[in-house]
Amino acid sequence: MKTTRRRIATALTAGLLGAGALALAVPSAQAAPQAVNPVTASPYIYLGAGYQPNVASTMSATGLKAFTIAFVLSNGGCSPTWDGGASAATNTINAVRNAGGDVIVSFGGWAGNKLGEHCSSASALAGAYQKVIDQFKLKAIDIDIENTEMSTPAVQDRVLGALKLVKQKNPGIKVVVTMGTETSGPNGDGARLIKQGKALDAGVDVWSIMPFDFSNGGDMWAHTKSAAEGLKNLLKSSFGWSDATAYSHMGISSMNGKTDNAGETVTLANFNSILSYAQTNHLARLTYWSANRDRACGSGGDGDTCSGVNQKANDFSKVIGKFTG
């Protein structure tokens, strides 16, 4: 998720509030509904995109009960700030909860300043995560670890150490770690992250991959399946799990329509095949980038606000809405 997904994020300063506590200083979000699991089926909403879906209408049309709200970044130090603005975050979270749903908040992404790189220690990073958890009364967080946050071993270890502290302080909170992948499964950086997650006892509940932006395009369902099977095998070897247990700790985060790579398209038929695989194997999470893009483009192109393929509004979200884990 490097260009289409990240294009607006490279100019994110226009959407951010001030440093420190001011970055999150907006009215408190509504309390989270108790019955909704925000991890299972929760498409990403990118607050920095030029088009924001009406979440209540989307939920009504698709059966979705949750969204992943992206992204929390660093203010240049060890304080959290929202890509897209704190008011947009609070308004979106409240709208989802007022419609009977819930959210998982995503930290990181490809572009911008990352808390994992700007906080000096695991305890400081855990404190930054905790500010957002407390303000929005979160039941789950997603760490979308990419770019240099992923490729720097010391930062990987800091993130994992922080997540261990978060789990200790927040009994019952669910932690998702989302990463890129090759068609055969996570690359060397991803394999290290997972093995360190075991070694450091980080307590990650779900390891989720983003099976797109491959260099050769091709059959995106076949690529997704092979990447997911590679993740399963890595989890088995790292944690000593059975197939069933490994699947239960896995997630898939796809991308609808045209991806960042020219010639690569994830079709609605691909989504239905991915859904069948996820349901059959009882994966923990199925999501995609992004609900902002779940509509056709008037120009026939693609971008942060449309998919670039022939579709009706909410077609891809309707597939995700069928996933029950």
mmCIF file of C-alpha atoms in Angstrom:
data_model
loop_
_atom_site.group_PDB
_atom_site.id
_atom_site.type_symbol
_atom_site.label_atom_id
_atom_site.label_comp_id
_atom_site.label_asym_id
_atom_site.label_seq_id
_atom_site.Cartn_x
_atom_site.Cartn_y
_atom_site.Cartn_z
ATOM 1 C CA MET A 1 0.000 0.000 0.000
ATOM 2 C CA LYS A 2 2.434 2.606 -1.194
ATOM 3 C CA THR A 3 0.986 5.028 -3.719
ATOM 4 C CA THR A 4 -2.792 4.982 -4.127
ATOM 5 C CA ARG A 5 -3.165 4.066 -0.493
ATOM 6 C CA ARG A 6 -0.540 6.532 0.686
ATOM 7 C CA ARG A 7 -0.675 9.361 -1.827
ATOM 8 C CA ILE A 8 -2.595 11.784 0.368
ATOM 9 C CA ALA A 9 -0.690 10.771 3.480
ATOM 10 C CA THR A 10 2.519 12.288 2.155
ATOM 11 C CA ALA A 11 0.934 15.723 2.553
ATOM 12 C CA LEU A 12 -0.743 14.941 5.835
ATOM 13 C CA THR A 13 0.318 18.018 7.765
ATOM 14 C CA ALA A 14 -2.703 19.919 6.502
ATOM 15 C CA GLY A 15 -4.961 17.447 8.276
ATOM 16 C CA LEU A 16 -3.227 17.247 11.645
ATOM 17 C CA LEU A 17 -3.775 19.153 14.841
ATOM 18 C CA GLY A 18 -1.084 20.448 17.165
ATOM 19 C CA ALA A 19 1.538 18.632 19.158
ATOM 20 C CA GLY A 20 1.190 16.613 22.313
ATOM 21 C CA ALA A 21 -2.174 16.237 23.985
ATOM 22 C CA LEU A 22 -3.703 18.843 21.691
ATOM 23 C CA ALA A 23 -3.530 16.350 18.836
ATOM 24 C CA LEU A 24 -6.307 14.357 20.484
ATOM 25 C CA ALA A 25 -8.083 17.191 22.285
ATOM 26 C CA VAL A 26 -11.594 16.804 20.914
ATOM 27 C CA PRO A 27 -14.860 15.704 22.570
ATOM 28 C CA SER A 28 -14.779 12.118 23.800
ATOM 29 C CA ALA A 29 -16.064 9.374 21.544
ATOM 30 C CA GLN A 30 -19.225 7.426 22.290
ATOM 31 C CA ALA A 31 -18.774 4.272 24.357
ATOM 32 C CA ALA A 32 -18.182 1.088 22.394
ATOM 33 C CA PRO A 33 -21.125 -1.325 22.024
ATOM 34 C CA GLN A 34 -20.397 -4.465 24.028
ATOM 35 C CA ALA A 35 -21.569 -7.101 21.542
ATOM 36 C CA VAL A 36 -19.599 -6.006 18.457
ATOM 37 C CA ASN A 37 -16.200 -7.555 17.677
ATOM 38 C CA PRO A 38 -14.385 -4.789 15.778
ATOM 39 C CA VAL A 39 -11.604 -7.095 14.576
ATOM 40 C CA THR A 40 -13.494 -9.625 12.458
ATOM 41 C CA ALA A 41 -14.978 -7.762 9.474
ATOM 42 C CA SER A 42 -13.951 -4.117 9.458
ATOM 43 C CA PRO A 43 -12.956 -2.329 6.236
ATOM 44 C CA TYR A 44 -10.490 0.519 6.512
ATOM 45 C CA ILE A 45 -11.675 4.100 6.363
ATOM 46 C CA TYR A 46 -8.877 6.520 5.512
ATOM 47 C CA LEU A 47 -9.684 9.864 7.127
ATOM 48 C CA GLY A 48 -7.281 11.687 4.806
ATOM 49 C CA ALA A 49 -9.167 10.781 1.618
ATOM 50 C CA GLY A 50 -11.213 13.352 -0.270
ATOM 51 C CA TYR A 51 -14.352 11.217 -0.059
ATOM 52 C CA GLN A 52 -15.668 9.890 3.246
ATOM 53 C CA PRO A 53 -18.402 7.236 3.176
ATOM 54 C CA ASN A 54 -21.592 7.703 5.155
ATOM 55 C CA VAL A 55 -20.918 4.983 7.690
ATOM 56 C CA ALA A 56 -24.514 4.538 8.858
ATOM 57 C CA SER A 57 -25.727 4.094 5.273
ATOM 58 C CA THR A 58 -22.860 1.724 4.485
ATOM 59 C CA MET A 59 -23.617 -0.380 7.559
ATOM 60 C CA SER A 60 -27.294 -0.568 6.633
ATOM 61 C CA ALA A 61 -26.514 -1.575 3.044
ATOM 62 C CA THR A 62 -23.819 -4.149 3.808
ATOM 63 C CA GLY A 63 -24.441 -5.688 7.214
ATOM 64 C CA LEU A 64 -21.097 -4.410 8.463
ATOM 65 C CA LYS A 65 -20.816 -3.636 12.164
ATOM 66 C CA ALA A 66 -17.251 -2.307 12.313
ATOM 67 C CA PHE A 67 -14.592 -0.266 10.537
ATOM 68 C CA THR A 68 -10.844 0.198 10.873
ATOM 69 C CA ILE A 69 -10.091 3.909 11.276
ATOM 70 C CA ALA A 70 -6.746 5.016 9.792
ATOM 71 C CA PHE A 71 -4.258 6.360 10.754
ATOM 72 C CA VAL A 72 -2.764 7.480 14.042
ATOM 73 C CA LEU A 73 0.727 8.873 13.461
ATOM 74 C CA SER A 74 3.411 10.741 15.401
ATOM 75 C CA ASN A 75 3.397 14.518 15.833
ATOM 76 C CA GLY A 76 7.146 14.420 15.219
ATOM 77 C CA GLY A 77 7.733 13.244 18.778
ATOM 78 C CA CYS A 78 6.122 10.584 20.938
ATOM 79 C CA SER A 79 2.592 11.979 20.919
ATOM 80 C CA PRO A 80 -0.215 10.551 18.773
ATOM 81 C CA THR A 81 -1.890 12.633 16.100
ATOM 82 C CA TRP A 82 -4.465 11.824 13.435
ATOM 83 C CA ASP A 83 -3.816 11.751 9.709
ATOM 84 C CA GLY A 84 -6.943 13.550 8.531
ATOM 85 C CA GLY A 85 -7.584 15.429 11.767
ATOM 86 C CA ALA A 86 -8.789 14.604 15.256
ATOM 87 C CA SER A 87 -12.281 15.984 14.684
ATOM 88 C CA ALA A 88 -12.755 13.744 11.650
ATOM 89 C CA ALA A 89 -11.673 10.757 13.721
ATOM 90 C CA THR A 90 -14.040 11.488 16.580
ATOM 91 C CA ASN A 91 -16.956 12.252 14.273
ATOM 92 C CA THR A 92 -16.451 9.024 12.322
ATOM 93 C CA ILE A 93 -16.050 6.870 15.423
ATOM 94 C CA ASN A 94 -19.151 8.388 16.993
ATOM 95 C CA ALA A 95 -21.139 7.853 13.790
ATOM 96 C CA VAL A 96 -20.202 4.161 13.698
ATOM 97 C CA ARG A 97 -21.082 3.664 17.352
ATOM 98 C CA ASN A 98 -24.320 5.623 17.101
ATOM 99 C CA ALA A 99 -25.327 3.196 14.332
ATOM 100 C CA GLY A 100 -24.700 0.236 16.655
ATOM 101 C CA GLY A 101 -21.194 -0.625 15.480
ATOM 102 C CA ASP A 102 -17.652 -0.276 16.742
ATOM 103 C CA VAL A 103 -14.143 0.495 15.500
ATOM 104 C CA ILE A 104 -10.577 -0.698 15.601
ATOM 105 C CA VAL A 105 -8.054 2.134 15.295
ATOM 106 C CA SER A 106 -4.997 1.680 13.072
ATOM 107 C CA PHE A 107 -1.579 3.111 13.932
ATOM 108 C CA GLY A 108 1.077 3.557 11.257
ATOM 109 C CA GLY A 109 0.719 2.938 7.544
ATOM 110 C CA TRP A 110 3.242 3.515 4.779
ATOM 111 C CA ALA A 111 3.833 7.278 4.923
ATOM 112 C CA GLY A 112 4.240 9.940 7.582
ATOM 113 C CA ASN A 113 5.909 10.010 10.986
ATOM 114 C CA LYS A 114 5.472 6.765 12.925
ATOM 115 C CA LEU A 115 5.190 6.474 16.680
ATOM 116 C CA GLY A 116 7.335 3.347 16.632
ATOM 117 C CA GLU A 117 10.226 5.348 15.226
ATOM 118 C CA HIS A 118 9.748 8.548 17.227
ATOM 119 C CA CYS A 119 9.137 7.098 20.700
ATOM 120 C CA SER A 120 12.439 6.311 22.410
ATOM 121 C CA SER A 121 11.387 3.221 24.347
ATOM 122 C CA ALA A 122 8.765 0.498 24.490
ATOM 123 C CA SER A 123 7.231 2.076 27.591
ATOM 124 C CA ALA A 124 6.986 5.497 25.944
ATOM 125 C CA LEU A 125 5.429 3.945 22.838
ATOM 126 C CA ALA A 126 2.954 1.989 24.952
ATOM 127 C CA GLY A 127 2.016 5.267 26.620
ATOM 128 C CA ALA A 128 1.304 6.846 23.234
ATOM 129 C CA TYR A 129 -0.897 3.909 22.223
ATOM 130 C CA GLN A 130 -2.631 4.119 25.602
ATOM 131 C CA LYS A 131 -3.672 7.742 25.072
ATOM 132 C CA VAL A 132 -5.726 6.710 22.056
ATOM 133 C CA ILE A 133 -7.069 3.566 23.721
ATOM 134 C CA ASP A 134 -8.263 5.601 26.693
ATOM 135 C CA GLN A 135 -9.777 8.449 24.723
ATOM 136 C CA PHE A 136 -11.772 6.235 22.382
ATOM 137 C CA LYS A 137 -12.437 3.389 24.832
ATOM 138 C CA LEU A 138 -11.012 0.915 22.349
ATOM 139 C CA LYS A 139 -11.466 -2.840 22.473
ATOM 140 C CA ALA A 140 -8.914 -3.419 19.693
ATOM 141 C CA ILE A 141 -5.979 -1.742 17.950
ATOM 142 C CA ASP A 142 -4.262 -2.411 14.625
ATOM 143 C CA ILE A 143 -0.551 -1.758 14.148
ATOM 144 C CA ASP A 144 0.002 -1.329 10.400
ATOM 145 C CA ILE A 145 3.774 -1.715 10.353
ATOM 146 C CA GLU A 146 5.370 -0.772 7.050
ATOM 147 C CA ASN A 147 8.336 0.946 5.429
ATOM 148 C CA THR A 148 11.268 1.741 7.762
ATOM 149 C CA GLU A 149 9.217 0.965 10.870
ATOM 150 C CA MET A 150 9.141 -2.611 9.570
ATOM 151 C CA SER A 151 12.657 -2.828 8.152
ATOM 152 C CA THR A 152 14.470 -1.599 11.293
ATOM 153 C CA PRO A 153 14.935 -4.425 13.829
ATOM 154 C CA ALA A 154 15.209 -2.092 16.829
ATOM 155 C CA VAL A 155 11.904 -0.460 15.902
ATOM 156 C CA GLN A 156 10.233 -3.831 15.415
ATOM 157 C CA ASP A 157 11.329 -4.826 18.908
ATOM 158 C CA ARG A 158 10.137 -1.511 20.353
ATOM 159 C CA VAL A 159 6.700 -1.992 18.820
ATOM 160 C CA LEU A 160 6.443 -5.560 20.087
ATOM 161 C CA GLY A 161 7.611 -4.533 23.548
ATOM 162 C CA ALA A 162 5.023 -1.767 23.623
ATOM 163 C CA LEU A 163 2.272 -4.169 22.598
ATOM 164 C CA LYS A 164 3.212 -6.506 25.437
ATOM 165 C CA LEU A 165 2.792 -3.605 27.874
ATOM 166 C CA VAL A 166 -0.526 -2.607 26.283
ATOM 167 C CA LYS A 167 -1.841 -6.150 26.684
ATOM 168 C CA GLN A 168 -0.782 -6.183 30.326
ATOM 169 C CA LYS A 169 -2.491 -2.875 31.087
ATOM 170 C CA ASN A 170 -5.671 -3.574 29.103
ATOM 171 C CA PRO A 171 -6.973 -7.093 29.811
ATOM 172 C CA GLY A 172 -9.146 -8.289 26.958
ATOM 173 C CA ILE A 173 -7.928 -5.805 24.352
ATOM 174 C CA LYS A 174 -7.271 -7.380 20.948
ATOM 175 C CA VAL A 175 -4.081 -6.518 19.067
ATOM 176 C CA VAL A 176 -3.755 -6.901 15.297
ATOM 177 C CA VAL A 177 -0.433 -6.513 13.482
ATOM 178 C CA THR A 178 -0.783 -5.837 9.752
ATOM 179 C CA MET A 179 2.107 -6.147 7.301
ATOM 180 C CA GLY A 180 2.929 -6.474 3.627
ATOM 181 C CA THR A 181 3.645 -9.816 2.023
ATOM 182 C CA GLU A 182 5.139 -11.584 -0.958
ATOM 183 C CA THR A 183 3.076 -14.103 -2.907
ATOM 184 C CA SER A 184 4.736 -16.853 -0.879
ATOM 185 C CA GLY A 185 4.063 -15.195 2.479
ATOM 186 C CA PRO A 186 5.783 -12.557 4.640
ATOM 187 C CA ASN A 187 9.305 -11.569 3.562
ATOM 188 C CA GLY A 188 12.367 -11.680 5.801
ATOM 189 C CA ASP A 189 11.306 -8.619 7.777
ATOM 190 C CA GLY A 190 7.855 -10.079 8.319
ATOM 191 C CA ALA A 191 9.265 -13.439 9.350
ATOM 192 C CA ARG A 192 11.537 -11.726 11.864
ATOM 193 C CA LEU A 193 8.633 -9.728 13.285
ATOM 194 C CA ILE A 194 6.545 -12.848 13.838
ATOM 195 C CA LYS A 195 9.409 -14.817 15.379
ATOM 196 C CA GLN A 196 10.241 -11.873 17.661
ATOM 197 C CA GLY A 197 6.585 -11.642 18.589
ATOM 198 C CA LYS A 198 6.909 -15.160 19.940
ATOM 199 C CA ALA A 199 10.323 -14.581 21.550
ATOM 200 C CA LEU A 200 9.227 -11.386 23.311
ATOM 201 C CA ASP A 201 5.807 -12.769 24.267
ATOM 202 C CA ALA A 202 4.172 -9.709 22.711
ATOM 203 C CA GLY A 203 0.670 -11.161 22.887
ATOM 204 C CA VAL A 204 -0.359 -10.323 19.316
ATOM 205 C CA ASP A 205 -3.801 -11.808 18.690
ATOM 206 C CA VAL A 206 -3.960 -11.534 14.903
ATOM 207 C CA TRP A 207 -1.204 -11.424 12.291
ATOM 208 C CA SER A 208 -2.680 -9.926 9.128
ATOM 209 C CA ILE A 209 -1.170 -9.632 5.652
ATOM 210 C CA MET A 210 -1.819 -7.259 2.743
ATOM 211 C CA PRO A 211 -1.665 -9.513 -0.345
ATOM 212 C CA PHE A 212 -1.406 -6.969 -3.146
ATOM 213 C CA ASP A 213 1.088 -4.611 -4.809
ATOM 214 C CA PHE A 214 2.949 -7.578 -6.251
ATOM 215 C CA SER A 215 5.319 -6.781 -9.093
ATOM 216 C CA ASN A 216 3.813 -9.220 -11.579
ATOM 217 C CA GLY A 217 0.046 -8.684 -11.218
ATOM 218 C CA GLY A 218 -1.605 -11.930 -12.238
ATOM 219 C CA ASP A 219 -4.330 -13.970 -10.548
ATOM 220 C CA MET A 220 -4.930 -12.073 -7.320
ATOM 221 C CA TRP A 221 -7.004 -14.821 -5.744
ATOM 222 C CA ALA A 222 -4.221 -17.351 -6.338
ATOM 223 C CA HIS A 223 -1.639 -14.890 -5.015
ATOM 224 C CA THR A 224 -3.755 -14.154 -1.942
ATOM 225 C CA LYS A 225 -4.208 -17.828 -1.147
ATOM 226 C CA SER A 226 -0.514 -18.643 -1.544
ATOM 227 C CA ALA A 227 0.467 -15.647 0.606
ATOM 228 C CA ALA A 228 -2.010 -16.669 3.298
ATOM 229 C CA GLU A 229 -0.788 -20.258 3.277
ATOM 230 C CA GLY A 230 2.764 -18.944 3.619
ATOM 231 C CA LEU A 231 1.682 -16.919 6.650
ATOM 232 C CA LYS A 232 -0.017 -19.984 8.131
ATOM 233 C CA ASN A 233 3.124 -22.068 7.753
ATOM 234 C CA LEU A 234 5.255 -19.325 9.303
ATOM 235 C CA LEU A 235 2.917 -19.065 12.290
ATOM 236 C CA LYS A 236 2.991 -22.844 12.710
ATOM 237 C CA SER A 237 6.782 -22.978 12.716
ATOM 238 C CA SER A 238 7.166 -19.903 14.943
ATOM 239 C CA PHE A 239 4.553 -20.733 17.576
ATOM 240 C CA GLY A 240 4.210 -24.510 17.297
ATOM 241 C CA TRP A 241 0.555 -24.189 16.340
ATOM 242 C CA SER A 242 -1.678 -26.574 14.414
ATOM 243 C CA ASP A 243 -3.227 -25.522 11.105
ATOM 244 C CA ALA A 244 -6.503 -24.654 12.822
ATOM 245 C CA THR A 245 -4.853 -22.568 15.530
ATOM 246 C CA ALA A 246 -2.674 -20.730 13.012
ATOM 247 C CA TYR A 247 -5.702 -19.864 10.874
ATOM 248 C CA SER A 248 -7.498 -18.568 13.965
ATOM 249 C CA HIS A 249 -4.698 -16.021 14.470
ATOM 250 C CA MET A 250 -4.624 -14.854 10.828
ATOM 251 C CA GLY A 251 -6.088 -11.959 8.918
ATOM 252 C CA ILE A 252 -6.261 -10.874 5.284
ATOM 253 C CA SER A 253 -6.395 -7.210 4.313
ATOM 254 C CA SER A 254 -6.951 -6.937 0.559
ATOM 255 C CA MET A 255 -7.435 -3.912 -1.711
ATOM 256 C CA ASN A 256 -10.513 -3.466 -3.872
ATOM 257 C CA GLY A 257 -10.232 -2.899 -7.594
ATOM 258 C CA LYS A 258 -7.059 -1.457 -9.098
ATOM 259 C CA THR A 259 -4.141 -1.516 -6.699
ATOM 260 C CA ASP A 260 -1.041 0.659 -6.534
ATOM 261 C CA ASN A 261 0.654 -1.458 -9.224
ATOM 262 C CA ALA A 262 -0.258 -0.918 -12.856
ATOM 263 C CA GLY A 263 -1.994 -3.964 -14.314
ATOM 264 C CA GLU A 264 -2.954 -5.415 -10.938
ATOM 265 C CA THR A 265 -6.667 -5.646 -10.083
ATOM 266 C CA VAL A 266 -8.468 -7.397 -7.248
ATOM 267 C CA THR A 267 -11.903 -8.184 -8.652
ATOM 268 C CA LEU A 268 -15.217 -8.752 -6.936
ATOM 269 C CA ALA A 269 -14.922 -12.420 -7.919
ATOM 270 C CA ASN A 270 -11.520 -12.487 -6.199
ATOM 271 C CA PHE A 271 -13.130 -11.026 -3.069
ATOM 272 C CA ASN A 272 -15.749 -13.772 -3.042
ATOM 273 C CA SER A 273 -13.042 -16.436 -3.347
ATOM 274 C CA ILE A 274 -11.089 -14.807 -0.508
ATOM 275 C CA LEU A 275 -14.268 -14.741 1.582
ATOM 276 C CA SER A 276 -14.828 -18.463 1.005
ATOM 277 C CA TYR A 277 -11.237 -19.244 2.018
ATOM 278 C CA ALA A 278 -11.492 -17.075 5.137
ATOM 279 C CA GLN A 279 -14.821 -18.604 6.179
ATOM 280 C CA THR A 280 -13.755 -22.184 5.515
ATOM 281 C CA ASN A 281 -10.578 -21.807 7.558
ATOM 282 C CA HIS A 282 -12.121 -19.589 10.255
ATOM 283 C CA LEU A 283 -9.662 -16.739 9.964
ATOM 284 C CA ALA A 284 -9.779 -14.086 12.675
ATOM 285 C CA ARG A 285 -10.028 -11.078 10.375
ATOM 286 C CA LEU A 286 -11.047 -10.098 6.843
ATOM 287 C CA THR A 287 -10.781 -6.495 5.721
ATOM 288 C CA TYR A 288 -9.656 -4.317 2.824
ATOM 289 C CA TRP A 289 -8.365 -0.933 1.738
ATOM 290 C CA SER A 290 -10.695 0.877 1.629
ATOM 291 C CA ALA A 291 -14.360 1.767 2.152
ATOM 292 C CA ASN A 292 -13.526 5.186 0.672
ATOM 293 C CA ARG A 293 -12.805 3.398 -2.625
ATOM 294 C CA ASP A 294 -15.895 1.170 -2.713
ATOM 295 C CA ARG A 295 -17.528 2.866 -5.695
ATOM 296 C CA ALA A 296 -16.876 3.278 -9.391
ATOM 297 C CA CYS A 297 -14.817 6.165 -10.753
ATOM 298 C CA GLY A 298 -16.607 8.571 -13.041
ATOM 299 C CA SER A 299 -13.427 9.088 -15.055
ATOM 300 C CA GLY A 300 -12.632 5.400 -15.358
ATOM 301 C CA GLY A 301 -9.401 5.857 -13.408
ATOM 302 C CA ASP A 302 -8.738 4.952 -9.825
ATOM 303 C CA GLY A 303 -7.456 6.559 -6.654
ATOM 304 C CA ASP A 304 -8.073 7.050 -2.960
ATOM 305 C CA THR A 305 -11.788 7.655 -3.509
ATOM 306 C CA CYS A 306 -12.834 5.026 -6.073
ATOM 307 C CA SER A 307 -11.856 1.548 -7.214
ATOM 308 C CA GLY A 308 -11.205 1.932 -10.929
ATOM 309 C CA VAL A 309 -13.428 -1.046 -11.800
ATOM 310 C CA ASN A 310 -17.028 -1.413 -12.898
ATOM 311 C CA GLN A 311 -19.029 -1.816 -9.699
ATOM 312 C CA LYS A 312 -21.985 -0.599 -7.713
ATOM 313 C CA ALA A 313 -21.520 1.332 -4.500
ATOM 314 C CA ASN A 314 -20.624 -0.916 -1.546
ATOM 315 C CA ASP A 315 -20.109 -4.059 -3.655
ATOM 316 C CA PHE A 316 -16.841 -4.983 -1.951
ATOM 317 C CA SER A 317 -18.053 -4.060 1.532
ATOM 318 C CA LYS A 318 -21.045 -6.350 1.032
ATOM 319 C CA VAL A 319 -18.640 -9.265 0.618
ATOM 320 C CA ILE A 320 -16.756 -8.373 3.791
ATOM 321 C CA GLY A 321 -20.078 -7.971 5.601
ATOM 322 C CA LYS A 322 -20.741 -11.691 5.079
ATOM 323 C CA PHE A 323 -17.621 -12.738 6.980
ATOM 324 C CA THR A 324 -18.254 -14.188 10.420
ATOM 325 C CA GLY A 325 -14.883 -15.728 11.244
#
